[in-house]
Amino acid sequence: MNLRAWQNAYPMLGDLTTTELTWLEGALQVMSLPAQQRLFSPGQACKGFPLLLDGCIKVSRSSDSGREIVLYRVEPGESCIVSAACLGSHQPYNAEAITETHCTLGILDAKSFDSLMCRHAPFREFVFGLFMGRMGSLVQLIDEVAFQRLDLRLARTLLQLMANDGTVSRSHQQLADELGSVREMVSRVLKHFEHSGAVQLGRQQIRVINAQRLQELAAQS
């Protein structure tokens, strides 16, 4: 295991002693996972605390009817507050996590997580900081879903996901999942965007042809 890579991704591990680094090397279960691999599902016992070296993990919640909302994504150098909350409360997962790209990650089991939280202040501060940061993002998500118009939120999302050539490689259902909406409503708004000349709709792909129009819409409150 290349511990230097983990320390670069997670600087709070940089001041561990040689003995502690040896312990971490033995405690960290490293795995390489392909895209679209499920890490955990609601009701499962918590597997541990993930540290992501590369890739992207999507954490979401789904209703019994299949409607999904994306809570947040985990990028390298970050981690999952759902996992931390489950470890702290000794409760099963209440969300789902799926790799969106190939991922390299390490899992700290419950005992190792508790040990590092107790004896290493920088790691403890990192976890608490995660909670504070994610809480702010989740409050913003609730505000958007509950109080903001779908067309404004969709315009912002298209601008965020747009590649350099203007393409957005998401299906209508995937966009609905991002926004906590349903495919029919998203398709209706996208059709309106197309009629206004802002986007061009294709199979499993959307092309933004007038980003300024979307920016004007996204800037509305």
PDB file of N, CA and C in Angstrom, residues 153-163 166-168 170 175 190 193 199 206 208 214:
ATOM      1  N   ARG A 153     -33.825  25.184 -10.981  1.00  0.00           N
ATOM      2  CA  ARG A 153     -32.900  24.168 -10.485  1.00  0.00           C
ATOM      3  C   ARG A 153     -32.343  23.328 -11.627  1.00  0.00           C
ATOM      4  N   LEU A 154     -33.183  23.014 -12.606  1.00  0.00           N
ATOM      5  CA  LEU A 154     -32.730  22.225 -13.745  1.00  0.00           C
ATOM      6  C   LEU A 154     -31.731  23.015 -14.585  1.00  0.00           C
ATOM      7  N   ALA A 155     -31.967  24.302 -14.751  1.00  0.00           N
ATOM      8  CA  ALA A 155     -31.027  25.136 -15.506  1.00  0.00           C
ATOM      9  C   ALA A 155     -29.657  25.137 -14.830  1.00  0.00           C
ATOM     10  N   ARG A 156     -29.636  25.280 -13.501  1.00  0.00           N
ATOM     11  CA  ARG A 156     -28.367  25.270 -12.765  1.00  0.00           C
ATOM     12  C   ARG A 156     -27.667  23.919 -12.905  1.00  0.00           C
ATOM     13  N   THR A 157     -28.440  22.854 -12.814  1.00  0.00           N
ATOM     14  CA  THR A 157     -27.858  21.512 -12.898  1.00  0.00           C
ATOM     15  C   THR A 157     -27.264  21.254 -14.275  1.00  0.00           C
ATOM     16  N   LEU A 158     -27.942  21.670 -15.330  1.00  0.00           N
ATOM     17  CA  LEU A 158     -27.415  21.488 -16.685  1.00  0.00           C
ATOM     18  C   LEU A 158     -26.104  22.250 -16.859  1.00  0.00           C
ATOM     19  N   LEU A 159     -26.033  23.451 -16.318  1.00  0.00           N
ATOM     20  CA  LEU A 159     -24.802  24.241 -16.424  1.00  0.00           C
ATOM     21  C   LEU A 159     -23.662  23.583 -15.648  1.00  0.00           C
ATOM     22  N   GLN A 160     -23.978  22.978 -14.503  1.00  0.00           N
ATOM     23  CA  GLN A 160     -22.952  22.310 -13.697  1.00  0.00           C
ATOM     24  C   GLN A 160     -22.436  21.045 -14.371  1.00  0.00           C
ATOM     25  N   LEU A 161     -23.330  20.315 -15.040  1.00  0.00           N
ATOM     26  CA  LEU A 161     -22.965  19.031 -15.646  1.00  0.00           C
ATOM     27  C   LEU A 161     -22.454  19.161 -17.074  1.00  0.00           C
ATOM     28  N   MET A 162     -22.595  20.328 -17.658  1.00  0.00           N
ATOM     29  CA  MET A 162     -22.254  20.540 -19.063  1.00  0.00           C
ATOM     30  C   MET A 162     -20.759  20.366 -19.313  1.00  0.00           C
ATOM     31  N   ALA A 163     -20.417  19.564 -20.322  1.00  0.00           N
ATOM     32  CA  ALA A 163     -19.023  19.397 -20.736  1.00  0.00           C
ATOM     33  C   ALA A 163     -18.594  20.597 -21.574  1.00  0.00           C
ATOM     34  N   GLY A 166     -20.610  21.369 -24.538  1.00  0.00           N
ATOM     35  CA  GLY A 166     -22.016  21.661 -24.314  1.00  0.00           C
ATOM     36  C   GLY A 166     -22.881  20.452 -24.025  1.00  0.00           C
ATOM     37  N   THR A 167     -22.320  19.251 -24.086  1.00  0.00           N
ATOM     38  CA  THR A 167     -23.137  18.058 -23.881  1.00  0.00           C
ATOM     39  C   THR A 167     -23.326  17.763 -22.394  1.00  0.00           C
ATOM     40  N   VAL A 168     -24.488  17.230 -22.082  1.00  0.00           N
ATOM     41  CA  VAL A 168     -24.813  16.754 -20.735  1.00  0.00           C
ATOM     42  C   VAL A 168     -25.197  15.287 -20.885  1.00  0.00           C
ATOM     43  N   ARG A 170     -26.600  12.792 -19.421  1.00  0.00           N
ATOM     44  CA  ARG A 170     -27.532  12.298 -18.412  1.00  0.00           C
ATOM     45  C   ARG A 170     -28.880  12.042 -19.078  1.00  0.00           C
ATOM     46  N   LEU A 175     -31.491  12.992 -14.384  1.00  0.00           N
ATOM     47  CA  LEU A 175     -31.654  14.387 -13.970  1.00  0.00           C
ATOM     48  C   LEU A 175     -32.753  14.509 -12.915  1.00  0.00           C
ATOM     49  N   LEU A 190     -37.509  20.245 -19.921  1.00  0.00           N
ATOM     50  CA  LEU A 190     -36.491  20.162 -20.967  1.00  0.00           C
ATOM     51  C   LEU A 190     -37.081  20.476 -22.341  1.00  0.00           C
ATOM     52  N   PHE A 193     -37.276  24.091 -22.567  1.00  0.00           N
ATOM     53  CA  PHE A 193     -35.946  24.643 -22.841  1.00  0.00           C
ATOM     54  C   PHE A 193     -35.598  24.492 -24.326  1.00  0.00           C
ATOM     55  N   VAL A 199     -31.545  24.397 -25.365  1.00  0.00           N
ATOM     56  CA  VAL A 199     -30.938  23.070 -25.434  1.00  0.00           C
ATOM     57  C   VAL A 199     -31.440  22.333 -26.670  1.00  0.00           C
ATOM     58  N   ILE A 206     -28.099  15.510 -23.779  1.00  0.00           N
ATOM     59  CA  ILE A 206     -28.659  16.848 -23.965  1.00  0.00           C
ATOM     60  C   ILE A 206     -27.507  17.759 -24.355  1.00  0.00           C
ATOM     61  N   VAL A 208     -26.379  21.705 -24.639  1.00  0.00           N
ATOM     62  CA  VAL A 208     -26.686  23.106 -24.348  1.00  0.00           C
ATOM     63  C   VAL A 208     -26.204  23.943 -25.527  1.00  0.00           C
ATOM     64  N   LEU A 214     -29.696  29.794 -20.221  1.00  0.00           N
ATOM     65  CA  LEU A 214     -29.796  29.017 -18.987  1.00  0.00           C
ATOM     66  C   LEU A 214     -29.233  29.793 -17.801  1.00  0.00           C
TER      67      LEU A 214
END
